[in-house]
Amino acid sequence: MYRDKYDLTGRVAVVTGGGRGIGFESARALAECGAHVVIAELDAATGPQAAAELERLGCSAEFVPLDVTQSAAVTATADALQERHGRIDILVANAGIAKGTPGEDMSDEEWLLVLDINLNGVFWCNRAFGRHMLARGRGSIVNIGSMSGLISNKPQPQSAYNASKSGVHMLTRSLGGEWATRGVRVNAVAPTYIATEMTRMGRENPEWLPTWLEMTPMRRLGEPHEIASAVLFLASDASSLMTGSVVVVDGGYTIW
Ligand code: NDP
């Protein structure tokens, strides 16, 4: 049955930055399809709340504190979860931040912070969780990239973010190729603007929002569940032939 391809019963999924936004909704999608979901989150308030909310919905979930920029902590967390559950089937490397600073004004610290969370953090997670998946010969990694890894946004300046997401896409292709014969698939989702905390200031900006809508063929932003659906597809056996792909979910933004 085709619906069996989306059945994640018995699988363990880890979602970084799963406390809110796209991460939380992705966690919910995976949990509703039967996975035990680990919310690996920096925020000590939203992380436990997210896990509790999934439990309230009748799903299986837990919270672990994690800062994805801390390579040693990422490895220790992956090892501990592998030890506790005996398997890690799915990783959604979702944690990310955006900064809207003109290139000429950007400090070293801001550039490094964005790259550290958005690109280094994704690699630390892919490597640490990927090692356990490779040892079992099975796993699916979904990295959250962005259409900003494919186009440069207008009108806001965000060079560090765009560069980081472009890096996520190439990392996805690179590891997808390296691990393709070893049972571990690595894909990415590249969303358009989604209604989350990350875009709140932009959505309230009288110059930015009309430009965003004008440049989007569907003339609307996305909702987190519309990204979670793509994450679910890539995490599940429904996408068994896919690796190294960057799935664009953008209301048509990159058509033009
Ligand atoms: P949000 O800001 O709503 O959520 C991001 C989550 O990541 C927060 O819970 C945040 O925790 C967490 N986080 C931040 N830094 C770290 C860290 N170092 N370690 C662990 N967790 C961390 O963002 P979105 O849900 O909108 O974005 C999720 C992903 O989707 C990001 O990678 C983003 O770049 C990408 N994306 C978003 C788009 C959009 O329009 N919203 C478009 C395209 C891509 P805390 O509360 O502590 O900061």
mmCIF file of N, CA, C and O in Angstrom, residues 202-203 205-215:
data_model
loop_
_atom_site.group_PDB
_atom_site.id
_atom_site.type_symbol
_atom_site.label_atom_id
_atom_site.label_comp_id
_atom_site.label_asym_id
_atom_site.label_seq_id
_atom_site.Cartn_x
_atom_site.Cartn_y
_atom_site.Cartn_z
ATOM 1 N N GLY A 202 9.963 40.998 8.713
ATOM 2 C CA GLY A 202 9.819 41.227 7.281
ATOM 3 C C GLY A 202 8.370 41.294 6.843
ATOM 4 O O GLY A 202 7.994 42.107 5.989
ATOM 5 N N ARG A 203 7.542 40.440 7.475
ATOM 6 C CA ARG A 203 6.114 40.446 7.112
ATOM 7 C C ARG A 203 5.428 41.711 7.578
ATOM 8 O O ARG A 203 4.413 42.113 7.022
ATOM 9 N N ASN A 205 7.023 44.611 7.571
ATOM 10 C CA ASN A 205 7.713 45.725 6.908
ATOM 11 C C ASN A 205 6.930 46.147 5.652
ATOM 12 O O ASN A 205 6.715 45.332 4.744
ATOM 13 N N PRO A 206 6.479 47.425 5.578
ATOM 14 C CA PRO A 206 5.621 47.861 4.467
ATOM 15 C C PRO A 206 6.313 47.862 3.112
ATOM 16 O O PRO A 206 5.647 47.922 2.077
ATOM 17 N N GLU A 207 7.630 47.786 3.098
ATOM 18 C CA GLU A 207 8.340 47.702 1.819
ATOM 19 C C GLU A 207 8.611 46.246 1.442
ATOM 20 O O GLU A 207 8.458 45.841 0.291
ATOM 21 N N TRP A 208 8.999 45.451 2.444
ATOM 22 C CA TRP A 208 9.412 44.078 2.141
ATOM 23 C C TRP A 208 8.264 43.184 1.703
ATOM 24 O O TRP A 208 8.367 42.468 0.702
ATOM 25 N N LEU A 209 7.170 43.169 2.495
ATOM 26 C CA LEU A 209 6.100 42.206 2.207
ATOM 27 C C LEU A 209 5.515 42.363 0.799
ATOM 28 O O LEU A 209 5.393 41.362 0.070
ATOM 29 N N PRO A 210 5.180 43.582 0.351
ATOM 30 C CA PRO A 210 4.651 43.705 -1.016
ATOM 31 C C PRO A 210 5.641 43.215 -2.080
ATOM 32 O O PRO A 210 5.232 42.624 -3.076
ATOM 33 N N THR A 211 6.924 43.455 -1.845
ATOM 34 C CA THR A 211 7.938 42.975 -2.807
ATOM 35 C C THR A 211 7.962 41.453 -2.821
ATOM 36 O O THR A 211 8.001 40.829 -3.891
ATOM 37 N N TRP A 212 7.933 40.855 -1.628
ATOM 38 C CA TRP A 212 7.931 39.389 -1.549
ATOM 39 C C TRP A 212 6.734 38.799 -2.305
ATOM 40 O O TRP A 212 6.888 37.826 -3.064
ATOM 41 N N LEU A 213 5.564 39.407 -2.100
ATOM 42 C CA LEU A 213 4.349 38.874 -2.748
ATOM 43 C C LEU A 213 4.393 39.096 -4.248
ATOM 44 O O LEU A 213 4.011 38.212 -5.033
ATOM 45 N N GLU A 214 4.865 40.263 -4.650
ATOM 46 C CA GLU A 214 4.957 40.584 -6.082
ATOM 47 C C GLU A 214 5.874 39.602 -6.814
ATOM 48 O O GLU A 214 5.632 39.238 -7.963
ATOM 49 N N MET A 215 6.907 39.147 -6.128
ATOM 50 C CA MET A 215 7.891 38.262 -6.759
ATOM 51 C C MET A 215 7.500 36.787 -6.683
ATOM 52 O O MET A 215 8.222 35.926 -7.190
#
